[in-house]
PDB file of C-alpha atoms in Angstrom:
ATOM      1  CA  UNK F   1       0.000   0.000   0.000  1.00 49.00           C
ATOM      2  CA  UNK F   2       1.159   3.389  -1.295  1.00 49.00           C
ATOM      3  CA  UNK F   3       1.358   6.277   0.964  1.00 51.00           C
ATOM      4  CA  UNK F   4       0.669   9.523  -0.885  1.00 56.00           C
ATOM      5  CA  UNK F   5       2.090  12.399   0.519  1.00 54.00           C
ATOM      6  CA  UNK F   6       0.011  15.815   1.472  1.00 57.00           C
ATOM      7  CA  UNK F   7       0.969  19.493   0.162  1.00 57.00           C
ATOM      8  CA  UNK F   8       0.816  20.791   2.872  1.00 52.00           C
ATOM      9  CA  UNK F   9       3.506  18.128   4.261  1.00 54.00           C
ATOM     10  CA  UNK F  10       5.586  19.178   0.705  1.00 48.00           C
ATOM     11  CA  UNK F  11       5.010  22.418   1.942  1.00 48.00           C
ATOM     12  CA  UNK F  12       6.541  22.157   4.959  1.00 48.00           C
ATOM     13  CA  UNK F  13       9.416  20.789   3.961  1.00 49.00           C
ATOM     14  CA  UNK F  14      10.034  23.066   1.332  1.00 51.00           C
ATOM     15  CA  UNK F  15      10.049  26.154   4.094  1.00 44.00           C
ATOM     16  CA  UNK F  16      12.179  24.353   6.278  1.00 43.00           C
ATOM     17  CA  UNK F  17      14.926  23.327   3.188  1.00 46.00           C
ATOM     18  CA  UNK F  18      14.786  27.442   2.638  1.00 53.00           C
ATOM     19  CA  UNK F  19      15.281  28.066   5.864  1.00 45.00           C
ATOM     20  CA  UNK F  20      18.229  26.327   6.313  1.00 47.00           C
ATOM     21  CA  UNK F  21      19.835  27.045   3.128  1.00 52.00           C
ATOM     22  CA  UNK F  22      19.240  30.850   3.646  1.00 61.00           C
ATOM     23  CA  UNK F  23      20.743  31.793   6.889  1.00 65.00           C
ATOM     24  CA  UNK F  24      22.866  30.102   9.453  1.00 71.00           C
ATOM     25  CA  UNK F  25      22.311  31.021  13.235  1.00 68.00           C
ATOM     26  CA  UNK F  26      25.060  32.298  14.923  1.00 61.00           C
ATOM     27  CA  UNK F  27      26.531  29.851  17.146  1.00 55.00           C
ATOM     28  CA  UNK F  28      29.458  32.164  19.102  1.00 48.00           C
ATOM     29  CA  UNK F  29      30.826  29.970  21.639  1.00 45.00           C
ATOM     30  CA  UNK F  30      31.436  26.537  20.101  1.00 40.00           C
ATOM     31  CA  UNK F  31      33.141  27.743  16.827  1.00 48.00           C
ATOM     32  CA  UNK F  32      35.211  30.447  17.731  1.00 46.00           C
ATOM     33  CA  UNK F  33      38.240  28.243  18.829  1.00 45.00           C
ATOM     34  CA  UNK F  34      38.155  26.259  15.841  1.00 47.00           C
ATOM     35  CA  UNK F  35      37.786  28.494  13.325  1.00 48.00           C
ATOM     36  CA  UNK F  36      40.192  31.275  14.220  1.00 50.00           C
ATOM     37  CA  UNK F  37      43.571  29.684  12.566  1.00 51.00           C
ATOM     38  CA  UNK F  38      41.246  28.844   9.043  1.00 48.00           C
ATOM     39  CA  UNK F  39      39.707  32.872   9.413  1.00 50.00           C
ATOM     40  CA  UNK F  40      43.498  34.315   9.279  1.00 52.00           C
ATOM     41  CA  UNK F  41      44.287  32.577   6.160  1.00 46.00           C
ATOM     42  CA  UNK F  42      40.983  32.776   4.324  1.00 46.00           C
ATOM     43  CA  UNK F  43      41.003  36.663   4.799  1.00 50.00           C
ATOM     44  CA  UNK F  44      44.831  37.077   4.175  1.00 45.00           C
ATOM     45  CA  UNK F  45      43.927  35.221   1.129  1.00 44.00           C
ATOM     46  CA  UNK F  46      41.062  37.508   0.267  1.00 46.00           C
ATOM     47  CA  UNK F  47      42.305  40.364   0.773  1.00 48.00           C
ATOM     48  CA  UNK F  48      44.847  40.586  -1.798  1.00 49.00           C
ATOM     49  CA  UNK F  49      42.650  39.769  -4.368  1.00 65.00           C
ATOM     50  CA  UNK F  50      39.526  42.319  -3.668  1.00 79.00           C
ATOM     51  CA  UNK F  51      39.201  45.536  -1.945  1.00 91.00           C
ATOM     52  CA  UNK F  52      36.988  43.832   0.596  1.00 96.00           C
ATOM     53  CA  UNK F  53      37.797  45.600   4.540  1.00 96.00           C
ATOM     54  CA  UNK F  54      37.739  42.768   7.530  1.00 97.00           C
ATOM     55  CA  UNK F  55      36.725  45.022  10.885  1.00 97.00           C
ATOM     56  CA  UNK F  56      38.048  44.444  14.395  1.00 97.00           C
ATOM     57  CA  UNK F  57      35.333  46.376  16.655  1.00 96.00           C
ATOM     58  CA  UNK F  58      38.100  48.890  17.628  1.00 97.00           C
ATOM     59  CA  UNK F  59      38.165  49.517  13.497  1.00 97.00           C
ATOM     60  CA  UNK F  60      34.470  49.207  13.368  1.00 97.00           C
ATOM     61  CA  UNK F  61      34.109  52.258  15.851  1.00 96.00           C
ATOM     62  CA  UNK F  62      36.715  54.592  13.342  1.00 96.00           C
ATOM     63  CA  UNK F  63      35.116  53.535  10.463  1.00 97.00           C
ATOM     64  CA  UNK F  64      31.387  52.533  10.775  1.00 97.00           C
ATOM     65  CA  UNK F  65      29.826  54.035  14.423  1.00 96.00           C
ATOM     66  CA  UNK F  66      31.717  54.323  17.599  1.00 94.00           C
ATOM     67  CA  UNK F  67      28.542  52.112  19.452  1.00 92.00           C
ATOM     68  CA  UNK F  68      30.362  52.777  22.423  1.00 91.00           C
ATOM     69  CA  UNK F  69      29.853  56.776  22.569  1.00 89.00           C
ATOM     70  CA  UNK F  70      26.888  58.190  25.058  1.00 80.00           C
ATOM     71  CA  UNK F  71      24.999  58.762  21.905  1.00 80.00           C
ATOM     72  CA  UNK F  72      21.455  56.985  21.235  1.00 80.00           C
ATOM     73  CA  UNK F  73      21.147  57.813  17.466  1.00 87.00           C
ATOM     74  CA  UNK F  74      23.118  55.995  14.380  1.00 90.00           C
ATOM     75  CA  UNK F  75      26.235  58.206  12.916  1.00 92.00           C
ATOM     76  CA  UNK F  76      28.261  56.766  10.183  1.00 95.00           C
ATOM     77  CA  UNK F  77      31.729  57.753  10.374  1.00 96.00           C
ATOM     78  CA  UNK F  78      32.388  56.466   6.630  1.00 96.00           C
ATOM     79  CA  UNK F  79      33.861  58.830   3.854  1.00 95.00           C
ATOM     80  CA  UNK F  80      31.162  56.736   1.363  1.00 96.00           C
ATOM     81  CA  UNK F  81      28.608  54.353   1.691  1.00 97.00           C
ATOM     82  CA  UNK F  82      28.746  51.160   2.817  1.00 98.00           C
ATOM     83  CA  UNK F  83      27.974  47.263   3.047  1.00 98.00           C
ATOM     84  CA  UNK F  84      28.996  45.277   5.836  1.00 98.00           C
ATOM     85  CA  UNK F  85      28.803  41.613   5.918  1.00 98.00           C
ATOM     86  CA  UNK F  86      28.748  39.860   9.465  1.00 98.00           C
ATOM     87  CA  UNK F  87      29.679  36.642   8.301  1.00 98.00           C
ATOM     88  CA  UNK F  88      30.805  32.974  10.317  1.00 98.00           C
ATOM     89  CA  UNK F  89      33.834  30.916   8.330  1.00 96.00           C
ATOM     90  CA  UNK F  90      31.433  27.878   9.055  1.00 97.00           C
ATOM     91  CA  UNK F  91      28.380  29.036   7.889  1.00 97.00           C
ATOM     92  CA  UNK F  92      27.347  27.925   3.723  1.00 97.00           C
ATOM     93  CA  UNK F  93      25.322  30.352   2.789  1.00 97.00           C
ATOM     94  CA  UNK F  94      28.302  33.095   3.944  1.00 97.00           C
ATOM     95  CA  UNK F  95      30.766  31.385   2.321  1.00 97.00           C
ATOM     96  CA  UNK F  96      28.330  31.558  -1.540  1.00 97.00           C
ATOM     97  CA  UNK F  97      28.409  35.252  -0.591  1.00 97.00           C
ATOM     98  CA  UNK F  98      31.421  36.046   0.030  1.00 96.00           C
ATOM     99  CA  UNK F  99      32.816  35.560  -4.106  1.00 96.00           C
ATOM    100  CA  UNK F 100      29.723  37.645  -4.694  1.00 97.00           C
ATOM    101  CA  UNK F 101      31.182  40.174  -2.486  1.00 97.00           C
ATOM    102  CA  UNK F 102      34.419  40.394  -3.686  1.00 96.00           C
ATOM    103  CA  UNK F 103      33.179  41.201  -7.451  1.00 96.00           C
ATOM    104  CA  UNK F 104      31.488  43.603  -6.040  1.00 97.00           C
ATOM    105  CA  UNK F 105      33.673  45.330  -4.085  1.00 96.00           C
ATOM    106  CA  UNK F 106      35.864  45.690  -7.678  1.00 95.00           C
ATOM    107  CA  UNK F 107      33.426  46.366  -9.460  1.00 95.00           C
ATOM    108  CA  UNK F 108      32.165  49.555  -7.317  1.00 96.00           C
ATOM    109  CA  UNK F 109      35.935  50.490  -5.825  1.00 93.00           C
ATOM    110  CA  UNK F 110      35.671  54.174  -6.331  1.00 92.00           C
ATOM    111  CA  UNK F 111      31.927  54.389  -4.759  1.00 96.00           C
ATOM    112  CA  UNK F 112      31.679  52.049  -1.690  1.00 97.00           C
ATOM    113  CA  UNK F 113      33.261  50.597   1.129  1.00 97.00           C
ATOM    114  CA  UNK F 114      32.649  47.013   1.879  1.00 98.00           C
ATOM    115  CA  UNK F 115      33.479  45.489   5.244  1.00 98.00           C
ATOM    116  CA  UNK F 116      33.654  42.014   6.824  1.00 98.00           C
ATOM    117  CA  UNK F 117      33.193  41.572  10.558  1.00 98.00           C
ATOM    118  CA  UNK F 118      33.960  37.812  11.273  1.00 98.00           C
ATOM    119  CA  UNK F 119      31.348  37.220  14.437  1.00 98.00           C
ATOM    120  CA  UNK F 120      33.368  34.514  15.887  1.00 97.00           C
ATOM    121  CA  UNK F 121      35.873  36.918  16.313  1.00 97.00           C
ATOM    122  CA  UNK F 122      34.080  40.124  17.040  1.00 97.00           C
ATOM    123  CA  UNK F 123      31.988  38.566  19.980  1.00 96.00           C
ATOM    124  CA  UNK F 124      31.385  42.325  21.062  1.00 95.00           C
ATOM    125  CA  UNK F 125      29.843  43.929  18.328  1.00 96.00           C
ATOM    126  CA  UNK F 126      27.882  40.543  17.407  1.00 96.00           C
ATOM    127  CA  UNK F 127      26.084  40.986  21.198  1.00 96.00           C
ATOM    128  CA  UNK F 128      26.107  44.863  20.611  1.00 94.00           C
ATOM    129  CA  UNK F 129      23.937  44.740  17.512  1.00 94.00           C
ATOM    130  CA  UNK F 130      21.922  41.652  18.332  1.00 95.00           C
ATOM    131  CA  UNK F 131      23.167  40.065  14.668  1.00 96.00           C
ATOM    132  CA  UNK F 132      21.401  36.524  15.247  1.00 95.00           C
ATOM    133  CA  UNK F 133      21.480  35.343  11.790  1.00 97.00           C
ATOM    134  CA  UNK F 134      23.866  34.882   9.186  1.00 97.00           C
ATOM    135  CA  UNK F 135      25.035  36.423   6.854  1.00 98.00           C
ATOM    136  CA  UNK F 136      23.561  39.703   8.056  1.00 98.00           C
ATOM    137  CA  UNK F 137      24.490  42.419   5.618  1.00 98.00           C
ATOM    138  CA  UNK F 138      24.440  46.234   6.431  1.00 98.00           C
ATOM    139  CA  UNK F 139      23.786  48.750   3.629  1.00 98.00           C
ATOM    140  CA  UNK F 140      24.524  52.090   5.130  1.00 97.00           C
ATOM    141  CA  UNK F 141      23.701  55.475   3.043  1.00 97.00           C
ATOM    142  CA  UNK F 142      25.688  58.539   4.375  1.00 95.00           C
ATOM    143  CA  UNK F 143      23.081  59.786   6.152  1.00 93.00           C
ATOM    144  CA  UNK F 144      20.616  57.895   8.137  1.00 92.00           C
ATOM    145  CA  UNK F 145      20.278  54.546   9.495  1.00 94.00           C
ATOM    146  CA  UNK F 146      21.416  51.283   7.638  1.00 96.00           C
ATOM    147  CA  UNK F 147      19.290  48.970   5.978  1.00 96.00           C
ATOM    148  CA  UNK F 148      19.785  44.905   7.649  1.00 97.00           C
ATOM    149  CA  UNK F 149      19.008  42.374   5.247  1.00 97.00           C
ATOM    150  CA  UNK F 150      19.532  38.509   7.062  1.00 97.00           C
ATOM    151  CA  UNK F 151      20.696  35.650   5.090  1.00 96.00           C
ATOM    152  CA  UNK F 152      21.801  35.022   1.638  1.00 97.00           C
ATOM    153  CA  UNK F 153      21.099  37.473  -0.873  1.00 97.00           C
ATOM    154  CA  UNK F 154      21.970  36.899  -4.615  1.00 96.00           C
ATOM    155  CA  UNK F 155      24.175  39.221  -6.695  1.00 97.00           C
ATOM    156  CA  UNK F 156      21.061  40.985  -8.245  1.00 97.00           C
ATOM    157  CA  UNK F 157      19.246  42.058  -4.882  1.00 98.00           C
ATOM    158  CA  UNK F 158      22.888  43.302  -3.462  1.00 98.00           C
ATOM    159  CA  UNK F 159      23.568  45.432  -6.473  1.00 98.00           C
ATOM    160  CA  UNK F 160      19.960  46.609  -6.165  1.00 97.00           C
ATOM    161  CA  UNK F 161      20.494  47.733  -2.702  1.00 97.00           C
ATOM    162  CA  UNK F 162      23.920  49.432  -3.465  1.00 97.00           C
ATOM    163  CA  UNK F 163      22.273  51.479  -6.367  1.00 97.00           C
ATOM    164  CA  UNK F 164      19.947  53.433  -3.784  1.00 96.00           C
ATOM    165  CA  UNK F 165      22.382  53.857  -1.566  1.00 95.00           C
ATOM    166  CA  UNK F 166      24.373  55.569  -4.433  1.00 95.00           C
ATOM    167  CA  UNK F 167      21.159  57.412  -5.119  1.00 92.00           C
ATOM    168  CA  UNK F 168      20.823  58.179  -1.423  1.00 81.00           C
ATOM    169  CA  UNK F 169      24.777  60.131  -1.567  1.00 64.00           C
TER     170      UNK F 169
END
């Protein structure tokens, strides 16, 4: 005898497969120690060959927003707009971004800043924030607050979202 199975149980599953291919949750404490040794030479590595910026919070505060100031409103420090990608070294759906990225940052050098912040290492500005899921991506105009996208987005959606914040300049 045949089982036939529901839509609503295809459904389901469907949602769930999205879910998990879309955005990791951040998990700080069990892969930090791993992961830090692999981090070093993937971003070394990337580095050279983009004009991608990796953050440490102390850089995040002279570049992005010093978070740590008695002010309550946002103030981007930046000379140009920005993206920044809070990204994991273990999570999938950060590392499909992250070539996606690095075309990007070539191919709009002259008008934007893009930024990593690895949230294994960068436990601070990860708890700061609240950035839960990943990758969480940050488009910041030169004035006002940033616009938070969470999980994957494809190369047509980021380019989208850089375009109005070149509008926005």
């Amino acid at each position: 005898m045949k089982k036939q199975i529901g839509i609503s149980s295809l459904l389901c599953a469907s949602v769930l497969v999205g879910i998990v291919l879309n955005s990791c949750d951040v998990r700080i404490e069990s892969q930090k120690s791993q992961k830090s040794e692999q981090s070093e030479k993937s971003k070394k590595q990337e580095v050279s060959n983009s004009n991608i910026i990796y953050l440490t919070q102390e850089e995040f505060r002279i570049k992005i927003m010093d978070y740590k100031a008695k002010s309550t409103s946002w103030k981007y420090l930046g000379d140009k707009p920005a993206v920044v990608d809070f990204y994991a070294t273990w999570c999938g759906p950060c590392k499909a971004l992250s070539p996606l990225l690095k075309k990007l940052s070539l191919e709009y050098a002259d008008k934007i800043n893009i930024y990593k912040v690895d949230v294994d290492q960068e436990l601070e500005l990860v708890e700061h924030f609240g950035v839960r899921r990943l990758p969480t991506l940050w488009f910041i105009p030169m004035q006002g607050d940033p616009e938070i996208h969470k999980g994957f987005m494809d190369e047509t959606k980021i380019k989208k979202n850089i375009e109005l914040l070149l509008k926005e300049k």
